[in-house]
PDB file of C-alpha atoms and ligand atoms in Angstrom:
ATOM      1  CA  MET A 805      39.168  28.302-109.613  1.00  0.00           C
ATOM      2  CA  GLU A 806      38.068  28.410-113.180  1.00  0.00           C
ATOM      3  CA  ALA A 807      34.087  28.598-113.730  1.00  0.00           C
ATOM      4  CA  MET A 808      32.422  25.343-114.143  1.00  0.00           C
ATOM      5  CA  THR A 809      29.873  24.775-116.347  1.00  0.00           C
ATOM      6  CA  ALA A 810      26.457  23.243-114.869  1.00  0.00           C
ATOM      7  CA  GLU A 811      27.327  19.725-116.695  1.00  0.00           C
ATOM      8  CA  GLU A 812      30.720  19.620-115.353  1.00  0.00           C
ATOM      9  CA  ARG A 813      29.516  20.755-111.770  1.00  0.00           C
ATOM     10  CA  SER A 814      26.691  17.942-111.924  1.00  0.00           C
ATOM     11  CA  ARG A 815      29.495  15.334-113.281  1.00  0.00           C
ATOM     12  CA  GLU A 816      31.433  16.228-109.918  1.00  0.00           C
ATOM     13  CA  LEU A 817      28.552  15.847-107.665  1.00  0.00           C
ATOM     14  CA  ALA A 818      27.395  12.578-109.041  1.00  0.00           C
ATOM     15  CA  ALA A 819      30.856  11.215-108.828  1.00  0.00           C
ATOM     16  CA  ASN A 820      31.079  12.669-105.104  1.00  0.00           C
ATOM     17  CA  LEU A 821      27.644  11.334-104.231  1.00  0.00           C
ATOM     18  CA  ALA A 822      28.549   7.761-105.586  1.00  0.00           C
ATOM     19  CA  GLU A 823      31.815   7.680-103.352  1.00  0.00           C
ATOM     20  CA  VAL A 824      29.943   8.781-100.070  1.00  0.00           C
ATOM     21  CA  GLY A 825      27.342   6.193-101.292  1.00  0.00           C
ATOM     22  CA  ARG A 826      30.182   3.654-101.253  1.00  0.00           C
ATOM     23  CA  ARG A 827      31.208   4.489 -97.780  1.00  0.00           C
ATOM     24  CA  ILE A 828      27.937   4.427 -96.351  1.00  0.00           C
ATOM     25  CA  THR A 829      27.295   0.923 -97.864  1.00  0.00           C
ATOM     26  CA  ARG A 830      30.769  -0.395 -96.670  1.00  0.00           C
ATOM     27  CA  ALA A 831      29.965   0.829 -93.177  1.00  0.00           C
ATOM     28  CA  CYS A 832      26.689  -0.672 -93.242  1.00  0.00           C
ATOM     29  CA  ALA A 833      28.103  -3.762 -94.240  1.00  0.00           C
ATOM     30  CA  ASP A 834      30.678  -3.785 -91.580  1.00  0.00           C
ATOM     31  CA  ALA A 835      28.191  -2.889 -88.959  1.00  0.00           C
ATOM     32  CA  GLY A 836      25.635  -5.434 -90.194  1.00  0.00           C
ATOM     33  CA  ARG A 837      23.170  -2.810 -91.267  1.00  0.00           C
ATOM     34  CA  ASP A 838      20.751  -2.266 -93.918  1.00  0.00           C
ATOM     35  CA  PRO A 839      21.777   0.728 -95.812  1.00  0.00           C
ATOM     36  CA  GLY A 840      17.929   1.438 -96.413  1.00  0.00           C
ATOM     37  CA  ASP A 841      18.035   2.232 -92.682  1.00  0.00           C
ATOM     38  CA  VAL A 842      20.424   5.070 -93.346  1.00  0.00           C
ATOM     39  CA  THR A 843      19.626   8.407 -94.584  1.00  0.00           C
ATOM     40  CA  LEU A 844      21.934  10.781 -96.305  1.00  0.00           C
ATOM     41  CA  VAL A 845      21.298  14.503 -95.715  1.00  0.00           C
ATOM     42  CA  VAL A 846      23.409  16.685 -98.018  1.00  0.00           C
ATOM     43  CA  VAL A 847      24.346  20.141 -96.310  1.00  0.00           C
ATOM     44  CA  THR A 848      24.342  22.398 -98.865  1.00  0.00           C
ATOM     45  CA  LYS A 849      25.028  25.477 -96.754  1.00  0.00           C
ATOM     46  CA  THR A 850      27.270  28.120 -98.421  1.00  0.00           C
ATOM     47  CA  TRP A 851      26.545  26.685-101.880  1.00  0.00           C
ATOM     48  CA  PRO A 852      24.325  28.249-104.674  1.00  0.00           C
ATOM     49  CA  VAL A 853      20.949  27.113-105.197  1.00  0.00           C
ATOM     50  CA  SER A 854      22.020  25.973-108.397  1.00  0.00           C
ATOM     51  CA  ASP A 855      23.656  23.018-106.922  1.00  0.00           C
ATOM     52  CA  VAL A 856      20.671  22.044-104.638  1.00  0.00           C
ATOM     53  CA  ARG A 857      18.851  21.801-108.387  1.00  0.00           C
ATOM     54  CA  LEU A 858      21.685  19.642-109.522  1.00  0.00           C
ATOM     55  CA  LEU A 859      21.443  17.325-106.663  1.00  0.00           C
ATOM     56  CA  ALA A 860      17.730  17.242-107.018  1.00  0.00           C
ATOM     57  CA  GLU A 861      18.079  15.905-110.457  1.00  0.00           C
ATOM     58  CA  LEU A 862      20.794  13.549-109.214  1.00  0.00           C
ATOM     59  CA  GLY A 863      18.079  12.189-106.880  1.00  0.00           C
ATOM     60  CA  VAL A 864      18.988  13.755-103.668  1.00  0.00           C
ATOM     61  CA  ARG A 865      15.918  14.485-101.493  1.00  0.00           C
ATOM     62  CA  GLU A 866      17.177  15.740 -98.039  1.00  0.00           C
ATOM     63  CA  VAL A 867      19.056  18.929 -97.930  1.00  0.00           C
ATOM     64  CA  GLY A 868      20.401  20.763 -94.918  1.00  0.00           C
ATOM     65  CA  GLU A 869      21.114  24.277 -94.335  1.00  0.00           C
ATOM     66  CA  ASN A 870      22.196  26.141 -91.229  1.00  0.00           C
ATOM     67  CA  ARG A 871      21.704  29.750 -91.439  1.00  0.00           C
ATOM     68  CA  ASP A 872      17.945  30.894 -91.855  1.00  0.00           C
ATOM     69  CA  GLN A 873      18.483  33.615 -94.328  1.00  0.00           C
ATOM     70  CA  GLU A 874      20.234  31.597 -96.600  1.00  0.00           C
ATOM     71  CA  ALA A 875      18.021  28.660 -96.372  1.00  0.00           C
ATOM     72  CA  ARG A 876      14.942  30.570 -96.783  1.00  0.00           C
ATOM     73  CA  GLY A 877      15.942  31.812 -99.929  1.00  0.00           C
ATOM     74  CA  LYS A 878      16.758  28.546-101.049  1.00  0.00           C
ATOM     75  CA  VAL A 879      13.413  26.989-100.111  1.00  0.00           C
ATOM     76  CA  ASP A 880      11.728  29.751-102.154  1.00  0.00           C
ATOM     77  CA  ASP A 881      13.665  29.015-105.243  1.00  0.00           C
ATOM     78  CA  CYS A 882      13.272  25.279-104.964  1.00  0.00           C
ATOM     79  CA  VAL A 883       9.329  25.104-104.702  1.00  0.00           C
ATOM     80  CA  GLY A 884       7.987  22.254-106.642  1.00  0.00           C
ATOM     81  CA  LEU A 885      11.290  20.190-106.299  1.00  0.00           C
ATOM     82  CA  ASP A 886       9.731  18.119-103.270  1.00  0.00           C
ATOM     83  CA  LEU A 887      12.817  18.249-100.901  1.00  0.00           C
ATOM     84  CA  VAL A 888      12.718  17.410 -97.452  1.00  0.00           C
ATOM     85  CA  TRP A 889      14.669  20.541 -95.666  1.00  0.00           C
ATOM     86  CA  HIS A 890      16.809  19.833 -92.656  1.00  0.00           C
ATOM     87  CA  PHE A 891      17.954  22.691 -90.184  1.00  0.00           C
ATOM     88  CA  VAL A 892      20.912  21.614 -88.842  1.00  0.00           C
ATOM     89  CA  GLY A 893      22.962  24.442 -87.355  1.00  0.00           C
ATOM     90  CA  ARG A 894      22.456  26.456 -84.180  1.00  0.00           C
ATOM     91  CA  LEU A 895      19.140  28.345 -84.187  1.00  0.00           C
ATOM     92  CA  GLN A 896      18.476  31.791 -82.862  1.00  0.00           C
ATOM     93  CA  THR A 897      15.082  31.919 -80.760  1.00  0.00           C
ATOM     94  CA  ASN A 898      14.173  35.037 -82.940  1.00  0.00           C
ATOM     95  CA  LYS A 899      14.526  33.104 -86.281  1.00  0.00           C
ATOM     96  CA  ALA A 900      12.633  29.888 -84.887  1.00  0.00           C
ATOM     97  CA  GLY A 901       9.417  31.324 -86.222  1.00  0.00           C
ATOM     98  CA  SER A 902      10.777  31.541 -89.811  1.00  0.00           C
ATOM     99  CA  VAL A 903      12.469  28.236 -89.896  1.00  0.00           C
ATOM    100  CA  ALA A 904       9.257  26.730 -88.635  1.00  0.00           C
ATOM    101  CA  ARG A 905       7.610  27.586 -91.785  1.00  0.00           C
ATOM    102  CA  TYR A 906       9.838  25.658 -94.079  1.00  0.00           C
ATOM    103  CA  ALA A 907      11.844  23.102 -92.136  1.00  0.00           C
ATOM    104  CA  ASP A 908      10.496  19.647 -92.050  1.00  0.00           C
ATOM    105  CA  VAL A 909      13.256  18.657 -89.448  1.00  0.00           C
ATOM    106  CA  VAL A 910      15.321  20.850 -87.020  1.00  0.00           C
ATOM    107  CA  HIS A 911      18.120  18.930 -85.708  1.00  0.00           C
ATOM    108  CA  SER A 912      19.385  21.454 -83.269  1.00  0.00           C
ATOM    109  CA  VAL A 913      16.627  21.826 -80.257  1.00  0.00           C
ATOM    110  CA  ASP A 914      18.420  22.709 -77.264  1.00  0.00           C
ATOM    111  CA  ARG A 915      16.579  25.026 -75.242  1.00  0.00           C
ATOM    112  CA  THR A 916      13.209  25.228 -73.911  1.00  0.00           C
ATOM    113  CA  ARG A 917      12.487  28.702 -75.276  1.00  0.00           C
ATOM    114  CA  LEU A 918      13.350  27.279 -78.829  1.00  0.00           C
ATOM    115  CA  VAL A 919      10.659  24.709 -78.308  1.00  0.00           C
ATOM    116  CA  THR A 920       8.187  27.408 -77.551  1.00  0.00           C
ATOM    117  CA  ALA A 921       8.954  29.499 -80.018  1.00  0.00           C
ATOM    118  CA  LEU A 922       9.318  26.802 -82.831  1.00  0.00           C
ATOM    119  CA  ASP A 923       5.821  25.180 -81.535  1.00  0.00           C
ATOM    120  CA  ARG A 924       4.102  28.685 -81.463  1.00  0.00           C
ATOM    121  CA  ALA A 925       5.090  29.066 -85.179  1.00  0.00           C
ATOM    122  CA  ALA A 926       4.584  25.736 -86.514  1.00  0.00           C
ATOM    123  CA  GLN A 927       0.887  25.742 -85.007  1.00  0.00           C
ATOM    124  CA  GLN A 928       0.128  28.953 -86.487  1.00  0.00           C
ATOM    125  CA  HIS A 929       1.114  27.660 -89.837  1.00  0.00           C
ATOM    126  CA  GLY A 930      -0.695  24.296 -89.611  1.00  0.00           C
ATOM    127  CA  ARG A 931       2.537  22.549 -89.757  1.00  0.00           C
ATOM    128  CA  SER A 932       4.095  19.856 -87.971  1.00  0.00           C
ATOM    129  CA  VAL A 933       8.075  20.259 -87.451  1.00  0.00           C
ATOM    130  CA  THR A 934       9.873  17.067 -86.667  1.00  0.00           C
ATOM    131  CA  CYS A 935      12.523  18.105 -83.889  1.00  0.00           C
ATOM    132  CA  LEU A 936      15.700  16.438 -82.719  1.00  0.00           C
ATOM    133  CA  VAL A 937      17.309  17.094 -79.324  1.00  0.00           C
ATOM    134  CA  GLN A 938      20.868  18.266 -79.957  1.00  0.00           C
ATOM    135  CA  VAL A 939      23.205  16.532 -77.100  1.00  0.00           C
ATOM    136  CA  ASP A 940      26.384  18.155 -76.354  1.00  0.00           C
ATOM    137  CA  LEU A 941      29.020  15.609 -76.153  1.00  0.00           C
ATOM    138  CA  ASP A 942      31.847  17.671 -75.348  1.00  0.00           C
ATOM    139  CA  GLN A 943      33.670  16.649 -72.289  1.00  0.00           C
ATOM    140  CA  VAL A 944      34.429  20.420 -71.749  1.00  0.00           C
ATOM    141  CA  PRO A 945      31.649  22.632 -72.915  1.00  0.00           C
ATOM    142  CA  GLU A 946      32.381  24.809 -75.757  1.00  0.00           C
ATOM    143  CA  PRO A 947      30.689  28.015 -76.260  1.00  0.00           C
ATOM    144  CA  GLY A 948      28.713  28.205 -79.440  1.00  0.00           C
ATOM    145  CA  ARG A 949      28.512  24.547 -80.275  1.00  0.00           C
ATOM    146  CA  GLY A 950      25.207  24.045 -78.916  1.00  0.00           C
ATOM    147  CA  GLY A 951      23.313  21.108 -77.353  1.00  0.00           C
ATOM    148  CA  VAL A 952      21.818  20.285 -74.069  1.00  0.00           C
ATOM    149  CA  GLU A 953      24.152  18.255 -71.775  1.00  0.00           C
ATOM    150  CA  GLU A 954      23.182  14.449 -71.252  1.00  0.00           C
ATOM    151  CA  ALA A 955      21.453  15.161 -68.091  1.00  0.00           C
ATOM    152  CA  GLY A 956      18.984  17.393 -69.574  1.00  0.00           C
ATOM    153  CA  VAL A 957      18.005  15.509 -72.547  1.00  0.00           C
ATOM    154  CA  PRO A 958      14.852  13.787 -70.850  1.00  0.00           C
ATOM    155  CA  ALA A 959      13.160  16.985 -70.194  1.00  0.00           C
ATOM    156  CA  MET A 960      13.986  18.714 -73.146  1.00  0.00           C
ATOM    157  CA  ALA A 961      12.843  15.462 -75.363  1.00  0.00           C
ATOM    158  CA  ASP A 962       9.408  15.805 -72.901  1.00  0.00           C
ATOM    159  CA  ALA A 963       9.033  19.515 -73.722  1.00  0.00           C
ATOM    160  CA  VAL A 964       9.230  18.854 -77.661  1.00  0.00           C
ATOM    161  CA  ALA A 965       6.790  15.677 -77.377  1.00  0.00           C
ATOM    162  CA  ALA A 966       4.410  17.891 -75.469  1.00  0.00           C
ATOM    163  CA  ALA A 967       4.299  20.483 -77.932  1.00  0.00           C
ATOM    164  CA  ARG A 968       1.344  20.186 -80.224  1.00  0.00           C
ATOM    165  CA  GLY A 969       3.093  21.737 -83.286  1.00  0.00           C
ATOM    166  CA  LEU A 970       6.285  19.572 -82.588  1.00  0.00           C
ATOM    167  CA  CYS A 971       7.100  16.010 -83.167  1.00  0.00           C
ATOM    168  CA  LEU A 972      10.038  14.418 -81.524  1.00  0.00           C
ATOM    169  CA  GLY A 973      12.215  12.743 -83.891  1.00  0.00           C
ATOM    170  CA  GLY A 974      14.965  11.463 -81.784  1.00  0.00           C
ATOM    171  CA  VAL A 975      18.698  12.921 -81.090  1.00  0.00           C
ATOM    172  CA  MET A 976      21.524  14.716 -82.929  1.00  0.00           C
ATOM    173  CA  ALA A 977      25.174  15.392 -82.190  1.00  0.00           C
ATOM    174  CA  VAL A 978      28.233  16.465 -83.624  1.00  0.00           C
ATOM    175  CA  ALA A 979      31.362  14.756 -82.420  1.00  0.00           C
ATOM    176  CA  PRO A 980      33.758  16.587 -80.167  1.00  0.00           C
ATOM    177  CA  ARG A 981      36.532  18.316 -81.842  1.00  0.00           C
ATOM    178  CA  ASP A 982      39.150  16.339 -80.315  1.00  0.00           C
ATOM    179  CA  GLY A 983      38.400  12.866 -79.113  1.00  0.00           C
ATOM    180  CA  ASP A 984      37.197   9.488 -80.587  1.00  0.00           C
ATOM    181  CA  PRO A 985      34.152   9.970 -82.483  1.00  0.00           C
ATOM    182  CA  ARG A 986      33.054   6.393 -82.064  1.00  0.00           C
ATOM    183  CA  GLU A 987      33.205   6.951 -78.175  1.00  0.00           C
ATOM    184  CA  ALA A 988      30.909   9.991 -78.463  1.00  0.00           C
ATOM    185  CA  PHE A 989      28.421   8.487 -80.660  1.00  0.00           C
ATOM    186  CA  ASP A 990      28.508   5.270 -78.678  1.00  0.00           C
ATOM    187  CA  ARG A 991      27.432   7.601 -75.803  1.00  0.00           C
ATOM    188  CA  LEU A 992      24.937   9.413 -78.402  1.00  0.00           C
ATOM    189  CA  ALA A 993      23.590   5.619 -78.931  1.00  0.00           C
ATOM    190  CA  ARG A 994      23.197   5.314 -74.941  1.00  0.00           C
ATOM    191  CA  ILE A 995      20.987   8.553 -74.913  1.00  0.00           C
ATOM    192  CA  ALA A 996      19.049   7.716 -77.770  1.00  0.00           C
ATOM    193  CA  GLU A 997      18.070   4.405 -76.513  1.00  0.00           C
ATOM    194  CA  LEU A 998      16.979   6.136 -73.139  1.00  0.00           C
ATOM    195  CA  VAL A 999      14.977   8.492 -75.201  1.00  0.00           C
ATOM    196  CA  ARG A1000      13.093   5.735 -76.994  1.00  0.00           C
ATOM    197  CA  ARG A1001      12.175   4.229 -73.732  1.00  0.00           C
ATOM    198  CA  ASP A1002       9.828   7.162 -73.097  1.00  0.00           C
ATOM    199  CA  HIS A1003       9.187   7.946 -76.412  1.00  0.00           C
ATOM    200  CA  PRO A1004       9.438   4.914 -78.586  1.00  0.00           C
ATOM    201  CA  ASP A1005       8.547   6.629 -81.724  1.00  0.00           C
ATOM    202  CA  ALA A1006      11.595   8.968 -81.499  1.00  0.00           C
ATOM    203  CA  THR A1007      13.754   6.563 -83.521  1.00  0.00           C
ATOM    204  CA  LEU A1008      16.097   9.073 -85.247  1.00  0.00           C
ATOM    205  CA  VAL A1009      19.607   9.530 -84.640  1.00  0.00           C
ATOM    206  CA  SER A1010      21.637  12.310 -86.495  1.00  0.00           C
ATOM    207  CA  ALA A1011      25.254  11.671 -86.270  1.00  0.00           C
ATOM    208  CA  GLY A1012      28.186  11.716 -88.813  1.00  0.00           C
ATOM    209  CA  MET A1013      29.711  14.125 -91.022  1.00  0.00           C
ATOM    210  CA  SER A1014      32.014  14.013 -93.835  1.00  0.00           C
ATOM    211  CA  GLY A1015      34.856  12.795 -91.656  1.00  0.00           C
ATOM    212  CA  ASP A1016      33.084  10.643 -89.287  1.00  0.00           C
ATOM    213  CA  LEU A1017      30.207   9.038 -90.976  1.00  0.00           C
ATOM    214  CA  GLU A1018      31.733   5.563 -90.675  1.00  0.00           C
ATOM    215  CA  GLU A1019      31.841   5.765 -87.094  1.00  0.00           C
ATOM    216  CA  ALA A1020      28.481   6.954 -86.818  1.00  0.00           C
ATOM    217  CA  VAL A1021      26.876   4.125 -89.033  1.00  0.00           C
ATOM    218  CA  ALA A1022      28.780   1.885 -86.549  1.00  0.00           C
ATOM    219  CA  CYS A1023      27.066   3.559 -83.733  1.00  0.00           C
ATOM    220  CA  GLY A1024      23.336   3.027 -85.284  1.00  0.00           C
ATOM    221  CA  ALA A1025      22.995   6.737 -86.663  1.00  0.00           C
ATOM    222  CA  THR A1026      20.004   6.824 -88.961  1.00  0.00           C
ATOM    223  CA  HIS A1027      20.868  10.276 -90.569  1.00  0.00           C
ATOM    224  CA  LEU A1028      24.216  11.226 -91.772  1.00  0.00           C
ATOM    225  CA  ARG A1029      24.606  15.067 -92.522  1.00  0.00           C
ATOM    226  CA  VAL A1030      27.189  15.224 -94.988  1.00  0.00           C
ATOM    227  CA  GLY A1031      28.445  18.297 -96.773  1.00  0.00           C
ATOM    228  CA  THR A1032      32.083  18.636 -97.889  1.00  0.00           C
ATOM    229  CA  ALA A1033      32.294  15.104 -99.042  1.00  0.00           C
ATOM    230  CA  VAL A1034      29.535  15.954-101.513  1.00  0.00           C
ATOM    231  CA  LEU A1035      30.149  19.698-102.706  1.00  0.00           C
ATOM    232  CA  GLY A1036      33.695  20.114-101.866  1.00  0.00           C
ATOM    233  CA  SER A1037      35.404  22.638 -99.468  1.00  0.00           C
ATOM    234  CA  ARG A1038      33.019  25.156 -98.499  1.00  0.00           C
ATOM    235  CA  PRO A1039      33.749  28.597-100.405  1.00  0.00           C
ATOM    236  CA  PRO A1040      34.311  31.504 -97.936  1.00  0.00           C
ATOM    237  CA  LEU A1041      30.869  32.915 -96.498  1.00  0.00           C
ATOM    238  CA  GLY A1042      29.778  36.138 -98.814  1.00  0.00           C
TER     239      GLY A1042
HETATM  240  C1  PLP B2493      28.176  21.737 -91.891  1.00  0.00           C
HETATM  241  C2  PLP B2493      27.583  20.874 -91.098  1.00  0.00           C
HETATM  242  C3  PLP B2493      27.748  19.555 -91.294  1.00  0.00           C
HETATM  243  C4  PLP B2493      28.291  18.861 -92.791  1.00  0.00           C
HETATM  244  O1  PLP B2493      29.822  18.976 -92.217  1.00  0.00           O
HETATM  245  P1  PLP B2493      30.846  18.557 -93.494  1.00  0.00           P
HETATM  246  O2  PLP B2493      32.091  18.099 -92.396  1.00  0.00           O
HETATM  247  O3  PLP B2493      30.919  19.609 -94.702  1.00  0.00           O
HETATM  248  O4  PLP B2493      30.249  17.204 -94.093  1.00  0.00           O
HETATM  249  C5  PLP B2493      27.069  18.566 -90.548  1.00  0.00           C
HETATM  250  N1  PLP B2493      26.376  19.319 -89.470  1.00  0.00           N
HETATM  251  C6  PLP B2493      26.389  20.296 -89.011  1.00  0.00           C
HETATM  252  C7  PLP B2493      25.624  20.723 -87.632  1.00  0.00           C
HETATM  253  C8  PLP B2493      26.997  21.311 -89.811  1.00  0.00           C
HETATM  254  O5  PLP B2493      26.659  22.777 -89.554  1.00  0.00           O
END
């Protein structure tokens, strides 16, 4: 690929953002939902911090990352841009302390040890970190994908809600690799409703990526995590 100037890249990102915006608007219209109730989180993982800056110039406020080391560097480079940082990937317990320092929302809480570690660090830094319980929607559990099985969600939600440094935001899921995303996100919507019975303020539902954001909007997602459709196909990990 020929090197692109910042101006060309910015135009490309703007066009992709506009197209994703049209998809969200259309999906909301089909579902009878207000587009204002759907937040786009642009997942910038593997892309350079220069892209994050261009996105910020284009009005993006919510960005997502999935590796602590990469995220930390970008957060440091973007001080003053007034961005909301979402951590969307599998989180190792030994990275929780670092992530709790800069993440505003952690989408991938699926273990009580992680709750404990995030809580301790959040309190140390005088922060409140919003946490989503990641639900495993795979019929056959796949190692490495993360998430709590449905039966374990209420206890995990209670653990987050009881942590003084954390705020229970709601639930998150990734659609199973094969299978109907609509069915999976419907299940997530029912689980989200159950969580809200005990925790009425836990209204966030993080679901939907580049390939299935329409299904997620149809099922009530409040947060879409979109990478490829905005930034392009991911460059190989460096
Ligand atoms: C990378 C990633 C996304 C974005 O996926 P795209 O298909 O590139 O839109 C969303 N959620 C999680 C958890 C991710 O790791």
